[in-house]
Coordinates of N, CA, C and O and ligand atoms in Angstrom, one line a residue:
M809 N 129.5 82.7 93.7 CA 128.8 81.5 94.3 C 128.5 80.6 93.1 O 128.5 80.9 92.1
D810 N 128.7 79.3 93.6 CA 128.6 78.2 92.7 C 127.2 77.7 92.6 O 126.6 77.5 93.5
L811 N 126.9 77.4 91.3 CA 125.7 76.8 91.0 C 125.9 75.3 90.9 O 126.5 74.9 90.0
V812 N 125.1 74.6 91.6 CA 125.4 73.1 91.6 C 124.0 72.3 91.8 O 122.9 72.8 92.3
E813 N 124.0 71.1 91.2 CA 122.8 70.2 91.5 C 123.0 69.5 92.9 O 124.0 69.1 93.2
V814 N 122.0 69.4 93.7 CA 122.0 69.0 94.9 C 120.8 67.8 95.3 O 120.0 67.9 94.4
P815 N 121.0 67.0 96.2 CA 119.9 66.1 96.4 C 118.9 66.9 97.2 O 119.2 67.9 97.8
V816 N 117.7 66.4 97.3 CA 116.5 67.2 97.8 C 116.8 67.5 99.4 O 116.5 68.5 99.9
E817 N 117.4 66.6 100.0 CA 117.9 66.7 101.3 C 118.5 68.1 101.7 O 118.4 68.8 102.7
A818 N 119.4 68.4 100.7 CA 120.2 69.7 100.9 C 119.4 71.0 100.8 O 119.8 72.0 101.1
T819 N 118.1 70.9 100.5 CA 117.4 72.1 100.4 C 116.4 72.2 101.7 O 115.7 73.3 101.9
F820 N 116.5 71.1 102.4 CA 115.4 71.2 103.5 C 115.7 72.3 104.5 O 114.7 72.9 105.0
G821 N 117.0 72.5 105.0 CA 117.3 73.5 105.9 C 116.9 74.9 105.7 O 116.1 75.6 106.4
L822 N 117.3 75.3 104.5 CA 116.8 76.7 103.9 C 115.4 76.7 103.9 O 114.8 77.7 104.2
R823 N 114.6 75.6 103.3 CA 113.3 75.7 103.1 C 112.6 75.9 104.4 O 111.5 76.6 104.6
R824 N 113.0 75.3 105.4 CA 112.4 75.2 106.7 C 112.6 76.7 107.2 O 111.5 77.4 107.8
G825 N 113.7 77.2 107.0 CA 113.9 78.7 107.7 C 113.3 79.8 106.9 O 112.7 80.7 107.4
V826 N 113.4 79.6 105.6 CA 112.8 80.8 104.7 C 111.3 80.6 104.4 O 110.7 81.7 104.2
L827 N 110.9 79.5 104.0 CA 109.5 79.3 103.6 C 108.6 78.7 104.7 O 107.4 78.7 104.5
G828 N 109.3 78.4 106.0 CA 108.4 77.7 106.9 C 107.9 76.3 106.6 O 107.0 75.8 107.1
W829 N 108.5 75.6 105.6 CA 108.1 74.2 105.2 C 108.5 73.2 106.3 O 109.7 73.3 106.6
E830 N 107.5 72.5 106.7 CA 107.8 71.2 107.4 C 108.5 70.3 106.2 O 108.0 70.2 105.0
V831 N 109.5 69.6 106.6 CA 110.1 68.8 105.4 C 110.3 67.5 105.9 O 110.5 67.2 107.0
P832 N 110.2 66.5 104.8 CA 109.8 66.9 103.5 C 108.4 67.3 103.3 O 107.5 67.0 104.1
S833 N 108.1 68.1 102.5 CA 106.9 68.9 102.4 C 106.1 68.4 101.3 O 106.4 67.8 100.2
A834 N 104.7 68.7 101.4 CA 103.8 68.1 100.3 C 104.0 69.2 99.0 O 104.0 70.5 99.2
T835 N 104.4 68.8 97.9 CA 104.5 69.6 96.8 C 103.7 68.8 95.5 O 103.4 67.6 95.8
R836 N 103.6 69.4 94.5 CA 102.8 68.6 93.3 C 103.7 67.6 92.9 O 103.4 66.5 92.3
I837 N 105.0 67.8 92.9 CA 106.1 67.0 92.4 C 106.9 66.3 93.6 O 107.4 67.2 94.4
Q838 N 107.0 65.0 93.8 CA 107.9 64.5 94.9 C 109.4 64.8 94.6 O 109.7 64.8 93.4
G839 N 110.1 65.0 95.7 CA 111.6 65.3 95.5 C 112.3 64.5 94.5 O 113.0 64.8 93.8
D840 N 111.9 63.1 94.5 CA 112.7 62.2 93.7 C 112.4 62.2 92.3 O 113.0 61.7 91.5
R841 N 111.3 63.0 92.0 CA 110.9 63.1 90.5 C 111.5 64.6 90.0 O 111.2 64.7 88.7
A842 N 112.1 65.4 90.9 CA 112.5 66.6 90.3 C 113.9 66.9 90.6 O 114.5 65.9 91.2
A843 N 114.6 67.9 89.9 CA 116.0 68.2 90.0 C 116.1 69.3 90.9 O 115.0 70.0 91.1
H844 N 117.1 69.4 91.6 CA 117.4 70.5 92.8 C 118.5 71.2 92.4 O 119.6 70.7 92.4
L845 N 118.7 72.5 92.3 CA 119.6 73.3 92.0 C 119.9 74.2 93.5 O 118.9 74.8 94.1
A846 N 121.2 74.4 93.7 CA 121.6 75.4 94.8 C 122.6 76.3 94.4 O 123.5 75.9 93.5
L847 N 122.6 77.4 94.9 CA 123.9 78.4 95.1 C 124.4 78.2 96.3 O 123.9 78.3 97.4
L848 N 125.8 77.8 96.2 CA 126.6 77.6 97.3 C 127.8 78.9 97.6 O 128.2 79.2 96.7
H849 N 127.7 79.3 98.8 CA 128.7 80.2 99.3 C 129.5 79.6 100.3 O 129.0 79.5 101.5
E850 N 130.7 79.3 100.1 CA 131.7 78.8 101.1 C 131.1 77.4 101.7 O 131.1 77.5 102.9
D851 N 130.4 76.9 100.8 CA 129.8 75.4 101.2 C 128.6 75.5 101.8 O 128.1 74.5 102.2
A852 N 128.0 76.8 102.1 CA 126.6 77.0 102.7 C 125.7 77.1 101.7 O 126.1 77.6 100.7
V853 N 124.5 76.5 102.0 CA 123.5 76.7 100.9 C 122.8 78.0 101.0 O 122.1 78.4 102.1
A854 N 123.0 79.0 100.1 CA 122.5 80.3 100.0 C 121.1 80.4 99.3 O 120.3 81.4 99.6
A855 N 120.8 79.6 98.3 CA 119.6 79.7 97.7 C 119.3 78.4 96.9 O 120.2 77.6 96.6
V856 N 118.0 78.0 96.8 CA 117.6 76.7 96.2 C 116.2 76.9 95.4 O 115.5 77.8 95.8
V857 N 116.1 76.1 94.3 CA 114.9 75.8 93.6 C 114.9 74.4 93.3 O 116.1 73.8 92.9
S858 N 113.6 73.9 93.1 CA 113.6 72.6 92.5 C 112.7 72.7 91.2 O 111.8 73.6 91.0
H859 N 112.8 71.8 90.2 CA 112.0 71.8 89.0 C 111.9 70.6 88.3 O 112.8 69.6 88.6
A860 N 110.9 70.4 87.6 CA 110.6 69.2 86.8 C 109.7 69.5 85.5 O 108.8 70.5 85.5
T861 N 109.8 68.6 84.6 CA 108.8 68.6 83.6 C 107.4 68.5 83.9 O 107.0 67.5 84.7
W862 N 106.6 69.3 83.6 CA 105.1 69.5 84.2 C 104.2 70.4 83.2 O 104.7 71.6 83.3
P863 N 103.2 70.0 82.8 CA 102.3 71.0 82.0 C 101.8 72.1 82.8 O 101.5 71.9 84.0
C864 N 101.7 73.4 82.3 CA 101.1 74.5 82.7 C 99.8 74.5 82.6 O 99.3 74.3 81.4
P865 N 98.8 74.6 83.4 CA 97.4 74.6 83.3 C 97.0 75.5 82.2 O 95.9 75.4 81.6
D866 N 97.6 76.6 82.1 CA 97.2 77.6 81.1 C 97.4 77.3 79.8 O 96.8 77.7 78.9
E867 N 98.4 76.5 79.6 CA 98.7 76.0 78.1 C 99.1 74.5 78.1 O 100.4 74.2 78.0
P868 N 98.1 73.7 78.4 CA 98.5 72.2 78.9 C 99.2 71.3 77.5 O 99.9 70.4 77.6
A869 N 99.1 72.0 76.3 CA 99.5 71.3 75.2 C 101.2 71.6 75.0 O 101.8 71.0 74.1
V870 N 101.6 72.8 75.5 CA 103.0 73.2 75.5 C 104.0 72.4 76.3 O 103.6 72.5 77.5
P871 N 105.2 72.0 75.8 CA 106.1 71.5 76.7 C 106.5 72.5 77.8 O 106.8 73.6 77.4
A872 N 106.4 72.2 79.0 CA 106.5 73.1 80.2 C 107.4 72.6 81.2 O 107.4 71.3 81.4
R873 N 107.9 73.3 81.9 CA 108.7 73.1 83.3 C 108.1 73.8 84.5 O 107.9 75.0 84.6
Y874 N 107.8 73.0 85.6 CA 107.2 73.6 86.7 C 108.5 73.8 87.6 O 109.4 72.9 87.8
F875 N 108.5 74.9 88.5 CA 109.5 74.8 89.5 C 108.9 75.4 90.8 O 107.7 75.9 90.8
F876 N 109.7 75.0 91.9 CA 108.9 75.3 93.2 C 109.9 75.3 94.2 O 111.2 74.9 94.0
G877 N 109.7 75.8 95.5 CA 110.5 75.9 96.6 C 111.6 76.8 96.4 O 112.7 76.4 96.9
M878 N 111.3 77.9 95.7 CA 112.4 78.9 95.4 C 112.6 79.5 96.8 O 111.9 80.1 97.5
A879 N 113.9 79.6 97.4 CA 114.2 80.1 98.7 C 115.4 80.7 98.6 O 116.6 79.9 98.2
V880 N 115.7 81.9 99.0 CA 117.0 82.5 99.2 C 117.4 82.9 100.7 O 116.3 83.4 101.2
D881 N 118.5 82.7 101.1 CA 118.6 83.0 102.4 C 118.6 84.4 102.7 O 119.0 85.1 101.9
A882 N 118.1 84.9 104.0 CA 117.6 86.2 104.0 C 118.9 87.2 103.8 O 118.9 88.3 103.4
S883 N 120.1 86.6 104.3 CA 121.3 87.5 104.2 C 121.8 87.6 102.9 O 122.7 88.4 102.5
Y884 N 121.2 86.7 101.7 CA 121.5 86.7 100.3 C 120.4 87.5 99.5 O 120.6 87.5 98.4
Q885 N 119.2 87.9 100.3 CA 118.2 88.2 99.2 C 118.5 89.7 98.6 O 119.3 90.3 99.3
G886 N 118.1 89.9 97.5 CA 118.2 91.2 96.8 C 119.5 91.4 96.1 O 119.8 92.4 95.8
R887 N 120.3 90.3 95.9 CA 121.6 90.3 95.4 C 121.7 89.4 94.2 O 122.7 89.0 93.8
G888 N 120.6 89.0 93.5 CA 120.6 88.4 92.2 C 120.5 87.0 92.2 O 120.4 86.3 91.1
C889 N 120.5 86.3 93.5 CA 120.5 84.8 93.6 C 119.2 84.3 92.9 O 119.1 83.3 92.2
G890 N 118.0 84.9 93.1 CA 116.6 84.5 92.7 C 116.8 84.4 91.2 O 116.2 83.6 90.5
R891 N 117.0 85.6 90.6 CA 117.1 85.7 89.0 C 118.1 84.6 88.5 O 117.8 84.2 87.6
R892 N 119.2 84.5 89.3 CA 120.0 83.5 88.8 C 119.6 82.1 88.7 O 119.8 81.4 87.7
L893 N 118.7 81.8 89.7 CA 118.4 80.4 89.8 C 117.3 80.3 88.7 O 117.0 79.3 88.0
L894 N 116.4 81.3 88.7 CA 115.2 81.2 87.3 C 116.0 81.1 86.0 O 115.5 80.4 85.3
A895 N 117.1 81.7 85.9 CA 117.8 81.7 84.6 C 118.3 80.3 84.3 O 118.4 79.4 83.3
A896 N 118.7 79.6 85.4 CA 119.4 78.2 85.3 C 118.3 77.2 85.1 O 118.3 76.3 84.4
V897 N 117.1 77.4 85.7 CA 115.9 76.6 85.3 C 115.6 76.8 83.9 O 115.4 75.8 83.0
A898 N 115.4 78.0 83.4 CA 115.0 78.3 82.1 C 115.9 77.6 81.1 O 115.7 77.0 80.0
E899 N 117.3 77.6 81.4 CA 118.4 77.3 80.5 C 118.1 75.6 80.3 O 118.1 74.9 79.3
R900 N 117.8 74.9 81.6 CA 117.5 73.6 81.5 C 116.2 73.2 80.6 O 116.2 72.1 80.1
A901 N 115.1 74.1 80.7 CA 114.0 73.8 80.1 C 114.2 74.0 78.8 O 113.7 72.9 77.8
R902 N 114.8 74.9 78.3 CA 115.1 75.3 76.9 C 115.9 74.1 76.2 O 115.6 73.6 75.1
A903 N 116.7 73.7 77.0 CA 117.8 72.6 76.5 C 116.9 71.2 76.0 O 117.4 70.4 75.3
V904 N 115.7 71.2 76.6 CA 114.8 69.9 76.4 C 113.7 70.2 75.5 O 112.6 69.6 75.6
G905 N 113.8 71.5 74.9 CA 112.6 71.9 74.0 C 111.4 72.4 74.7 O 110.3 72.3 74.1
E906 N 111.5 72.9 76.2 CA 110.2 73.5 76.7 C 110.2 74.8 76.5 O 111.2 75.5 76.3
S907 N 109.0 75.3 76.3 CA 108.8 76.7 76.2 C 108.1 77.6 77.2 O 107.8 78.6 76.9
V908 N 107.7 76.9 78.1 CA 106.9 77.5 79.2 C 107.6 77.1 80.5 O 108.0 76.0 80.7
M909 N 107.6 78.0 81.4 CA 108.1 77.7 82.9 C 107.3 78.5 83.8 O 106.9 79.5 83.6
W910 N 106.9 77.6 84.9 CA 105.8 78.3 85.6 C 106.0 77.9 87.1 O 106.7 76.8 87.4
A911 N 105.2 78.4 88.0 CA 105.2 78.1 89.4 C 103.9 78.7 90.0 O 103.2 79.4 89.4
E912 N 103.7 78.2 91.3 CA 102.6 78.9 91.9 C 103.3 79.6 93.2 O 103.9 79.1 94.2
A913 N 103.2 80.9 93.1 CA 103.8 82.0 94.0 C 102.9 82.5 95.1 O 101.9 82.8 94.8
R914 N 103.7 82.6 96.2 CA 103.0 83.4 97.4 C 102.9 85.0 96.9 O 103.8 85.2 96.2
E915 N 101.8 85.5 97.5 CA 101.6 86.9 96.9 C 103.0 87.8 97.2 O 103.3 88.7 96.3
S916 N 103.7 87.5 98.2 CA 104.8 88.5 98.6 C 106.0 88.2 97.6 O 106.9 89.1 97.6
A917 N 106.0 87.2 96.9 CA 106.9 86.9 95.7 C 106.6 87.2 94.5 O 107.5 87.2 93.5
V918 N 105.4 87.5 94.1 CA 104.7 87.7 92.8 C 105.6 88.9 92.1 O 105.9 88.8 91.0
A919 N 105.8 90.1 92.8 CA 106.5 91.2 92.2 C 107.8 90.7 91.8 O 108.5 91.3 90.6
F920 N 108.6 89.8 92.5 CA 109.9 89.2 92.1 C 109.7 88.6 90.8 O 110.6 89.0 89.7
Y921 N 108.7 87.7 90.7 CA 108.7 86.9 89.5 C 108.3 87.9 88.2 O 108.8 87.7 87.2
V922 N 107.5 88.9 88.6 CA 107.2 89.8 87.4 C 108.4 90.7 87.0 O 108.6 90.9 85.8
A923 N 109.1 91.1 88.1 CA 110.4 91.8 87.7 C 111.5 90.9 86.8 O 112.2 91.4 86.1
C924 N 111.3 89.6 86.9 CA 112.1 88.8 86.2 C 111.4 88.3 85.0 O 111.9 87.5 84.3
G925 N 110.4 88.9 84.6 CA 109.6 88.6 83.3 C 108.4 87.7 83.1 O 108.0 87.4 82.0
A926 N 107.8 87.3 84.3 CA 106.6 86.5 84.3 C 105.3 87.4 84.3 O 105.6 88.5 84.5
R927 N 104.4 86.7 83.6 CA 103.0 87.2 83.9 C 102.4 86.5 85.0 O 102.8 85.2 85.0
A928 N 101.4 87.0 85.6 CA 101.0 86.5 86.7 C 99.4 86.6 86.7 O 98.7 87.5 86.2
T929 N 98.7 85.2 87.1 CA 97.4 85.2 87.0 C 96.7 85.8 88.2 O 97.3 86.3 89.1
A930 N 95.3 85.9 88.3 CA 94.7 86.3 89.4 C 95.0 85.3 90.6 O 95.3 84.3 90.4
P931 N 94.7 85.8 91.8 CA 95.0 84.9 93.0 C 94.0 83.7 93.0 O 92.9 84.0 92.8
Y932 N 94.3 82.6 93.5 CA 93.5 81.4 93.8 C 94.2 80.5 94.9 O 95.1 80.9 95.4
V933 N 93.4 79.7 95.4 CA 93.9 78.7 96.5 C 94.2 77.6 95.8 O 93.5 76.7 95.2
E934 N 95.5 77.2 96.1 CA 96.0 76.0 95.5 C 95.5 74.8 96.2 O 95.3 74.8 97.5
D935 N 95.5 73.6 95.7 CA 94.8 72.4 96.3 C 95.8 71.4 96.9 O 95.4 70.4 97.5
V936 N 97.2 71.8 97.2 CA 98.0 70.8 97.8 C 98.1 71.2 99.3 O 97.8 70.4 100.2
A937 N 98.5 72.5 99.5 CA 98.6 72.9 100.9 C 97.5 74.2 101.3 O 97.5 74.5 102.4
G938 N 96.6 74.4 100.4 CA 95.7 75.4 100.5 C 96.0 76.8 100.7 O 95.5 77.5 101.5
L939 N 97.2 77.1 100.1 CA 97.6 78.5 100.2 C 97.3 79.3 98.9 O 96.9 79.0 98.0
A940 N 97.1 80.4 99.4 CA 96.5 81.7 98.4 C 97.9 81.7 97.5 O 98.9 82.2 98.1
V941 N 97.8 81.7 96.2 CA 98.8 81.9 95.3 C 98.4 82.5 94.0 O 97.3 82.7 93.8
R942 N 99.3 82.9 93.3 CA 99.2 83.3 91.9 C 100.0 82.4 91.0 O 101.1 82.1 91.4
R943 N 99.5 82.1 89.6 CA 100.4 81.3 89.0 C 101.4 82.4 88.3 O 100.8 83.4 87.7
V944 N 102.6 82.1 88.3 CA 103.6 83.0 87.5 C 104.0 82.2 86.3 O 104.6 81.0 86.4
V945 N 103.9 82.7 85.0 CA 104.2 82.1 83.9 C 105.2 82.7 82.9 O 105.1 83.8 82.6
F946 N 106.4 82.1 82.6 CA 107.4 82.7 81.8 C 107.2 82.0 80.3 O 107.1 80.7 80.3
T947 N 107.3 82.8 79.4 CA 107.5 82.3 78.0 C 108.9 82.3 77.9 O 109.5 83.3 77.9
L948 N 109.5 81.0 77.3 CA 111.0 81.0 77.2 C 111.4 81.3 75.7 O 110.4 81.0 74.8
Ligands
COA1843 C1 111.5 86.2 96.3 C2 113.1 85.8 96.5 C3 113.0 84.2 95.9 C4 113.7 86.5 95.4 O1 115.1 86.2 95.4 P1 116.3 87.4 95.5 O2 117.6 86.8 95.2 O3 115.8 88.2 96.8 O4 115.8 88.4 94.3 P2 116.9 88.9 93.1 O5 117.8 89.7 94.0 O6 117.4 87.9 92.2 O7 115.9 90.0 92.4 C5 115.7 89.9 91.1 C6 114.7 91.1 90.8 O8 113.5 91.0 91.4 C7 113.4 92.1 92.2 N1 112.7 91.6 93.4 C8 113.2 90.9 94.5 N2 112.2 90.8 95.3 C9 111.4 91.5 94.9 C10 110.1 91.8 95.8 N3 109.7 91.3 96.8 N4 109.3 92.8 95.2 C11 109.6 93.4 93.9 N5 110.6 93.1 93.3 C12 111.6 92.3 93.9 C13 114.8 92.8 92.4 O9 114.6 94.2 92.6 C14 115.4 92.5 91.2 O10 115.0 93.4 90.1 P3 116.3 94.0 89.1 O11 117.2 92.9 88.6 O12 115.4 94.6 87.9 O13 117.0 95.0 90.1 C15 113.7 85.7 97.9 O14 113.6 87.0 98.3 C16 113.2 84.9 98.9 O15 113.6 83.8 99.0 N6 112.1 85.3 99.5 C17 111.4 84.8 100.7 C18 110.8 83.3 100.1 C19 109.9 83.5 99.0 O16 109.0 84.2 99.0 N7 110.1 82.5 98.0 C20 109.3 82.4 96.8 C21 108.1 81.4 97.4 S1 106.8 81.4 95.9

């Protein structure tokens, strides 16, 4: 599978299907301020994530990268796509001197992030879409 940078519009179809997002969707970072990564399989978008520089509330003084909209097509889940996208975001964060990477995760995905090395906070309701989430934080 090829890892490529894509315009935000290329993420919409998968996010609608996998995350149930109306698109464009309300996020902390507007699409044009973020970068968007996709894994392509035979030109089809199999997985996406977006990311941008943004401080983590737990460690506001530390240079950090926020990521959002992680979605893997159901037929590709459990095959390492999510882990690969996390590694790609981490690589980009480290390259610009950031040492924390974080997201607000739905409960069903928290175990995935923990399996990939994150620590997770207690649940809370985020203030953009009013969803119950946990913050997942990676030290890079
Ligand atoms: C959650 C999601 C992003 C994970 O991506 P994925 O490609 O399926 O996960 P990977 O195959 O890369 O898994 C990486 C590791 O996490 C583990 N893992 C994946 N999903 C898991 C889950 N739901 N519970 C526990 N562990 C999980 C895998 O076993 C694997 O561990 P290993 O490498 O030690 O064997 C993907 O399943 C998805 O898009 N789900 C629906 C949308 C969603 O919840 N997005 C996140 C919103 S916050």
